[in-house]
XYZ file of C-alpha atoms in Angstrom:
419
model
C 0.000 0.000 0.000
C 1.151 3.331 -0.191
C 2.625 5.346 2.823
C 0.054 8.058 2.575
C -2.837 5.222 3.166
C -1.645 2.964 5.523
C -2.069 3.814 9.515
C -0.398 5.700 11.895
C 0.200 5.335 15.328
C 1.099 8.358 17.490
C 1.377 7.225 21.415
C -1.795 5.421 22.072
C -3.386 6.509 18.916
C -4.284 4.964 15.763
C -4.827 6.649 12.715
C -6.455 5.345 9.764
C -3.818 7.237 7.244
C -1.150 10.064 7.366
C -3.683 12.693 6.640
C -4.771 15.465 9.458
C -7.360 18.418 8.816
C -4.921 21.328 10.048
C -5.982 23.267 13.307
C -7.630 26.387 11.105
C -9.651 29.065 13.184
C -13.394 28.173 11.681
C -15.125 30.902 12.649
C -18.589 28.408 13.355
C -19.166 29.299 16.792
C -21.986 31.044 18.420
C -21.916 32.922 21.781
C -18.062 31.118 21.760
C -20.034 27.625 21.844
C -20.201 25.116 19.043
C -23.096 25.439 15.882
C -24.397 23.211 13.874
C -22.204 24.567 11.017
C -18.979 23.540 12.747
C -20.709 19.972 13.359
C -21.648 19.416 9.884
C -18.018 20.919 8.706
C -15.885 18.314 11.104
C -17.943 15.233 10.517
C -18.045 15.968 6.811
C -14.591 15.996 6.785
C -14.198 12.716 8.482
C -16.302 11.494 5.928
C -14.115 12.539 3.219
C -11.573 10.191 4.308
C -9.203 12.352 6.998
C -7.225 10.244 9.143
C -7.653 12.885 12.171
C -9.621 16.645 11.930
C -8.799 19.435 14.095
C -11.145 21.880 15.900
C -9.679 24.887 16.243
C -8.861 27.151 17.303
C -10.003 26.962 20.644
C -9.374 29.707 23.816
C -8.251 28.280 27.032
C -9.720 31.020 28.936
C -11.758 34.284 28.339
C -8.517 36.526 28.051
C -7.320 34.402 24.933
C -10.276 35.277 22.977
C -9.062 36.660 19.699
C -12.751 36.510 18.248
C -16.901 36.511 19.040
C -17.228 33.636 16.846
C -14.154 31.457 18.172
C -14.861 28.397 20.879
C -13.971 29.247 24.502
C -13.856 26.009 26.306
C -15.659 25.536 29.592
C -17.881 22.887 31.297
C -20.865 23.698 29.568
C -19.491 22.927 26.420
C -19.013 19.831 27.262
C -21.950 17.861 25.761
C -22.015 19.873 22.672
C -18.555 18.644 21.890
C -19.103 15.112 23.174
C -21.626 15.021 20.045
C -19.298 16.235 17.730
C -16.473 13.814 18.892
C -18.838 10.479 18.352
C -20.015 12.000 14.943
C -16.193 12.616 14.280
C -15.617 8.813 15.239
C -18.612 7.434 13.939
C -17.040 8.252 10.541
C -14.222 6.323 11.167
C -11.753 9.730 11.969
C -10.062 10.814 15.290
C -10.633 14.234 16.463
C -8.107 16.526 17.794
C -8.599 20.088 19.208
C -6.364 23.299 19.247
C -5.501 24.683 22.492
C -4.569 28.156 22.113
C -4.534 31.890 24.082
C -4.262 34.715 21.434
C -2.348 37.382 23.938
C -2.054 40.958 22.626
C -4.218 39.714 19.599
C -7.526 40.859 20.410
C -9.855 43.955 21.959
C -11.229 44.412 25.250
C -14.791 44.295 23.625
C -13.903 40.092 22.865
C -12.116 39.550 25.771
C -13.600 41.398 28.293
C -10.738 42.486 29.691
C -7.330 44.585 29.201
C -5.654 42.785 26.544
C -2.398 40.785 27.843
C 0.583 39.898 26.287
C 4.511 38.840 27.142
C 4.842 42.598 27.401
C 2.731 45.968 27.070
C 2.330 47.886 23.871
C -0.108 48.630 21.352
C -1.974 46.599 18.352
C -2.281 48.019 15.565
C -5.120 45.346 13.715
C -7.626 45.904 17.113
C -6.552 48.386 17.357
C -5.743 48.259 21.137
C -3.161 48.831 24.116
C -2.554 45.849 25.815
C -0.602 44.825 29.194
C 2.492 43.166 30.674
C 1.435 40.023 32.059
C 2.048 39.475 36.016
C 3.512 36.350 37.481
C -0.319 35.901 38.356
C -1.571 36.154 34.952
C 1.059 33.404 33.608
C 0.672 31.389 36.566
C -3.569 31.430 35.632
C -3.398 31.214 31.709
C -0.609 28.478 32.006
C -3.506 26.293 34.514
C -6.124 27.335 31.739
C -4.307 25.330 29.683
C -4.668 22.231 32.212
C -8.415 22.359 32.603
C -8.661 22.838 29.187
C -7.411 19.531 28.595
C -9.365 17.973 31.103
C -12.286 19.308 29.631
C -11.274 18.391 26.403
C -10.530 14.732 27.769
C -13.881 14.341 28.914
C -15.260 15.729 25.453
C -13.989 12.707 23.984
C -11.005 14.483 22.019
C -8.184 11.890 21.396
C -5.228 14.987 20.836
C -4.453 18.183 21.846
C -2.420 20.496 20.360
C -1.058 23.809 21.863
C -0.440 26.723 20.138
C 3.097 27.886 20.007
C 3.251 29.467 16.809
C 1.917 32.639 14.895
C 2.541 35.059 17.181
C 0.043 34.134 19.694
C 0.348 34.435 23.297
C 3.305 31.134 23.695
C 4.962 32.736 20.760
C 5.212 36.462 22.055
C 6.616 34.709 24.751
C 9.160 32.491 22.845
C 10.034 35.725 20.002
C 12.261 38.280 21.145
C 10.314 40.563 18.687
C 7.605 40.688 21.257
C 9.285 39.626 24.643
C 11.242 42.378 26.108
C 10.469 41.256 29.918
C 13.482 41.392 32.258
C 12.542 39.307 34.727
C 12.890 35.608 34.166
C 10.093 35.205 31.547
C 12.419 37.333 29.494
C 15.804 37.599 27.758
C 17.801 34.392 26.843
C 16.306 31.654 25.015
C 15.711 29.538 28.281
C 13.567 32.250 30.129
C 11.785 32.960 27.197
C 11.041 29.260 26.872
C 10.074 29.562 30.805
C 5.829 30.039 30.171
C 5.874 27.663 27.564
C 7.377 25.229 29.661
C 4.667 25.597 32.282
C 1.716 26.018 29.898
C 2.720 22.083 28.124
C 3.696 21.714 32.070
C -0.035 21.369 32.692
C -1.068 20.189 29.382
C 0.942 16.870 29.597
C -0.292 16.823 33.697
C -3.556 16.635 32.967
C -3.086 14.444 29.666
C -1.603 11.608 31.409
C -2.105 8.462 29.461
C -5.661 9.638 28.377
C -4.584 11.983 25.264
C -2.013 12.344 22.783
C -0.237 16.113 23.023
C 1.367 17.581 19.994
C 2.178 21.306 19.592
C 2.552 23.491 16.768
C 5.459 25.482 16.633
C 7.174 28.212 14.049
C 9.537 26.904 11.700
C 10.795 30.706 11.821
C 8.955 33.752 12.313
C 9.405 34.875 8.870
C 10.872 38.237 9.802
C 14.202 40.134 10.290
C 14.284 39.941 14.282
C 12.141 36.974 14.572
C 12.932 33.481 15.655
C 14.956 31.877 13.603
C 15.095 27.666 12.720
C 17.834 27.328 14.459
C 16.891 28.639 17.692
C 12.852 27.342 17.414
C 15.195 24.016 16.595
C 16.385 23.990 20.181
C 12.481 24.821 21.566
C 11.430 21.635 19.963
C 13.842 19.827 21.694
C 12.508 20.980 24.992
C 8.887 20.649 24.001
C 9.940 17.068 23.666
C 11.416 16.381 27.031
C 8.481 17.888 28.516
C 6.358 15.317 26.847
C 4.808 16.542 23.182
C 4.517 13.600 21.483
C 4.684 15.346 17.977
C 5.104 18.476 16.657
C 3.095 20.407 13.761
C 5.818 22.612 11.765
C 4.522 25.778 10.853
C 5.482 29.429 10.788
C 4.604 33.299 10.692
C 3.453 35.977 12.934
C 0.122 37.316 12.581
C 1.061 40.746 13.917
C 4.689 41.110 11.513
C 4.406 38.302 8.770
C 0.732 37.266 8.751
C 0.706 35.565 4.929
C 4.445 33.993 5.622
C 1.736 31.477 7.197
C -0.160 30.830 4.405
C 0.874 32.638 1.560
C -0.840 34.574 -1.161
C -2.645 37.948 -0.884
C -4.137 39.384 2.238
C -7.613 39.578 0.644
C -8.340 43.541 1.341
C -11.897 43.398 -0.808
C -13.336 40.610 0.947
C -11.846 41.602 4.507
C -13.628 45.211 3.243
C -16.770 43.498 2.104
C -18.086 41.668 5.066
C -16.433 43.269 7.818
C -19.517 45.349 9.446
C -19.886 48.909 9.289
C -20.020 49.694 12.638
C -16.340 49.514 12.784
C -15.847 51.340 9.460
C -12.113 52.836 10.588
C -11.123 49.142 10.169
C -12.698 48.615 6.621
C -11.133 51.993 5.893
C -7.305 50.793 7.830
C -6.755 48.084 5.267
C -8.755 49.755 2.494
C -5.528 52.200 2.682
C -3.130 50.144 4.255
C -4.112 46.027 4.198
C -1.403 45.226 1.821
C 1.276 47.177 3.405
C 0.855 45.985 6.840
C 0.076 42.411 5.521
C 2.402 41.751 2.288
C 1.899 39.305 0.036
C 3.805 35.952 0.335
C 3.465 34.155 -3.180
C 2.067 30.916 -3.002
C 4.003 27.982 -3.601
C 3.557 24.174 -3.370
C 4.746 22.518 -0.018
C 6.391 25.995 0.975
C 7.656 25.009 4.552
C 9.484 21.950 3.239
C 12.822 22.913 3.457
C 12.902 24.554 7.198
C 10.845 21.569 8.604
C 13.626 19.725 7.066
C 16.028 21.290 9.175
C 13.965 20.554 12.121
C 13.803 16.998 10.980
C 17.752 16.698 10.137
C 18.329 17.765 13.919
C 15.726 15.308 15.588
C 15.547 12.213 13.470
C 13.483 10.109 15.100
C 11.074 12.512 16.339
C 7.985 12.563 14.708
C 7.391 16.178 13.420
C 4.510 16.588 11.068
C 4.360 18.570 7.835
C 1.985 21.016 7.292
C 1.945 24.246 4.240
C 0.731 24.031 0.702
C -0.180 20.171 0.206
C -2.707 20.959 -2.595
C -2.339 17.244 -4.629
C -1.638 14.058 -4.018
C 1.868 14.017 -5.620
C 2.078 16.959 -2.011
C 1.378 14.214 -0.340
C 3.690 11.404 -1.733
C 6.463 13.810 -1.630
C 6.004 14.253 1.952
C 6.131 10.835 2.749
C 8.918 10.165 0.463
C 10.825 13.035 2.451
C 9.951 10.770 5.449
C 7.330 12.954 7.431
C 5.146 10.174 9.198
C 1.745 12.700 9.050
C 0.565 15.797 6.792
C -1.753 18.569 7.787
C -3.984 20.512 5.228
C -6.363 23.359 5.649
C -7.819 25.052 2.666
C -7.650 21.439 0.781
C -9.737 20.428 2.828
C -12.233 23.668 3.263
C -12.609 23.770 -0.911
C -13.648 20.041 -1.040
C -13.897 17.880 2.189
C -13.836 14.942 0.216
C -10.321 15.751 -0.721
C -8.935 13.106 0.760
C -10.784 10.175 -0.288
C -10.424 11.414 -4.108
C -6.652 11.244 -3.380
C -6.822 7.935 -2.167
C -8.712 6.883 -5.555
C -6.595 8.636 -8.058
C -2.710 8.993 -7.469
C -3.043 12.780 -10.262
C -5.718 13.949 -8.024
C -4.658 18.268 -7.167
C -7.113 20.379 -5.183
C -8.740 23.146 -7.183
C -8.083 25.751 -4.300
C -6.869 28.762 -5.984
C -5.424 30.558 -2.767
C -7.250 33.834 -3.012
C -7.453 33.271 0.671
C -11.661 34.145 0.168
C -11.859 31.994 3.275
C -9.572 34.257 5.354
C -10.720 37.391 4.432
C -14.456 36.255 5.471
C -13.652 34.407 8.689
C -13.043 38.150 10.451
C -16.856 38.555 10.144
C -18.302 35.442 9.008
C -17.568 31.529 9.209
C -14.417 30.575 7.369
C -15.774 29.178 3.824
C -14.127 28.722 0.271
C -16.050 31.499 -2.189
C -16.960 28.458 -4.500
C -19.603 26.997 -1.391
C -20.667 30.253 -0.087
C -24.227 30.702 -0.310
C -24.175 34.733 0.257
C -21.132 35.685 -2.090
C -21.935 38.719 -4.610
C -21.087 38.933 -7.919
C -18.878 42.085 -7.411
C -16.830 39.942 -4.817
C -16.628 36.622 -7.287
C -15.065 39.188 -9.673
C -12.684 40.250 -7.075
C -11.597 36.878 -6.177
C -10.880 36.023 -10.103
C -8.896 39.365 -10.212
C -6.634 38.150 -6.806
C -6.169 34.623 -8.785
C -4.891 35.892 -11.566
C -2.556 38.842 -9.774
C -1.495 35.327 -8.085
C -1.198 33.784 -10.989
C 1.098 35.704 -12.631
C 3.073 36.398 -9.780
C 4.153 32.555 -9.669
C 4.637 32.007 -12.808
C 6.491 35.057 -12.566
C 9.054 33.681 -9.883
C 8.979 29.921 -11.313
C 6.143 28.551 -8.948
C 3.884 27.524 -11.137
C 4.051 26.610 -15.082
């Protein structure tokens, strides 16, 4: 059989294939608790032949909000997501779940509170001033991140995986572009590493033997004064000893290098189109200034390969999974081949959530995602959905997406990306 379809097993979990749904932010919640939309979304991806999907992204606690319409877990989620886990497994698919805190990333109207972050300053996308963290705020989020598991646990999740990429609150921690603390959460690589360690501290704590833990962490920040490979090399290392059982390799920073994570265009008309009125200096902000503040990456197949190489080179027999720009099944092969035990895919996966299963019956089978990044542009107002399966897109904003395809278009056949 081929690599791609034959199981996995990661600790005490069983995967049908090499094939994971990516931890995505969905945008399908409702008063922060699950809708039917992000039921029927999951469980029709597990359908469509993924060996594990991920809900994400979820906030440990009320200060990690970074939206109205993301999940905030609590106990009185928990049957809601109990349902969703046995339609997930009914299907024949495991279900994972994102554990994440977005930090300065977010306004006091979502979080109902002073924004927090690994130290004070201002956000420019909120836009917002937000707060040093105190020893009692890390010492709180990091046992968030404990009861989140056990809630997740009793859910009927069989991973986790903690957010330590992007920018978000473990990666303003880890980056010295955001972390300019000089007290023992700041500084040299190990302090910076410090609230990490106690946040996957908990995690792993509360796991025990019940649920897998993986993390996702940057490949690089993507930025001049970032993180580099080589020094987010030596975090994985420690993310290991303290128990992650796999690692998702990613990379970007949503408030420096937001498309290094997923490349294209930032997708100012839609982001303009749906965002509501009410907060008009926003649709006006990145009217003016959306592609200066968020430059394009071009898109290019499996465009993290060679970092998470690196990351692979230094920990062989770790198993780190690959994740940016699988869009075919020859992605996919080529991933294996390049010895990556499991693949993560997101807007694959969004365009057609039978991708997987038409991969398993034809070996030439390529997604027909065109990475106008629709989806992101929506999911700041609306649920995350590809513009070809939205019910409520106008024809002024289907032209708009055609013109970003072929601006992309050109741009990588331009640089060699594309024939």
């Amino acid at each position: 059989m081929d690599t791609l379809f034959t199981p996995y097993r990661l600790g005490n979990l069983e995967l049908r294939n090499r094939t994971i749904r990516s931890a995505a932010f969905e945008a399908m919640c409702k008063n922060n608790r699950p809708t039917k939309e992000l039921f029927d979304y999951h469980v029709a991806v597990a359908k469509g032949g993924i060996g594990m999907t991920t809900v994400s992204y979820a906030a440990v606690c009320e200060s990690g909000l970074s939206f109205d319409t993301q999940l905030l877990l609590r106990d009185e989620i928990i049957p809601d997501l109990r349902k969703l886990t046995d339609a997930i497994h009914a299907e024949g698919a495991k279900a994972s779940i994102q554990l994440g805190h977005c930090g300065n990333m977010t306004h006091r109207r979502t979080c109902h509170c002073t924004p927090i972050g690994a130290s004070g300053g201002f956000n420019l996308y909120s836009p917002t001033f937000f707060r040093t963290m105190t020893r009692k705020d890390i010492e709180e989020v990091a046992k968030a991140f404990g009861n989140a598991t056990r809630i997740c646990i009793e859910a009927g999740f069989d991973a986790v995986e903690v957010h330590a990429g992007h920018g978000y609150l473990i990666s303003q921690f880890l980056s010295p572009y955001t972390n300019h603390r000089k007290d023992e959460f700041g500084g040299s690589l190990e302090n910076r590493m410090r609230f990490m360690k106690m946040c996957i501290g908990e995690v792993v704590k509360a796991a025990g033997d019940k649920i897998v833990v993986t993390a996702k962490l940057n490949t690089s920040d993507g930025f001049k004064g970032g993180q580099t490979s080589e020094e987010l090399i030596e975090v994985a290392k420690e993310m290991r000893k303290l128990g992650v059982q796999a690692i998702t390799l990613s990379g970007g920073f949503v408030s420096r290098a937001p498309m290094h994570v997923m490349r294209g265009q930032f997708p100012v008309p839609v982001f303009v189109h749906y965002f509501p009125w009410r907060q008009w200096w926003l649709k006006l902000g990145v009217l003016v200034a959306g592609h200066i503040v968020s430059p394009t990456v071009p898109f290019k197949h499996l465009f993290f390969l060679e970092e998470a190489k690196k990351f692979q080179a230094a920990m062989p027999d770790f198993p780190f999974i690959y994740v940016g720009g699988v869009t075919s099944r020859e992605d996919a092969d080529r991933v294996m081949d390049e010895g990556f035990p499991l693949l993560q895919m997101g807007r694959a996966v969004l365009e057609d959530t039978d991708f997987v299963n038409k991969m398993a019956a034809d070996k030439h089978h390529c997604s027909q995602c065109e990475h106008s990044n629709f989806c992101v542009g929506r999911m700041y107002s609306r649920s995350m959905q590809c513009h070809k399966n939205c019910v409520d897109i106008t024809p002024a904003m289907e032209r708009a997406v055609k013109r970003i395809n072929r601006q992309n278009d050109r741009m990588e056949r331009k640089l060699g990306y594309k024939k």
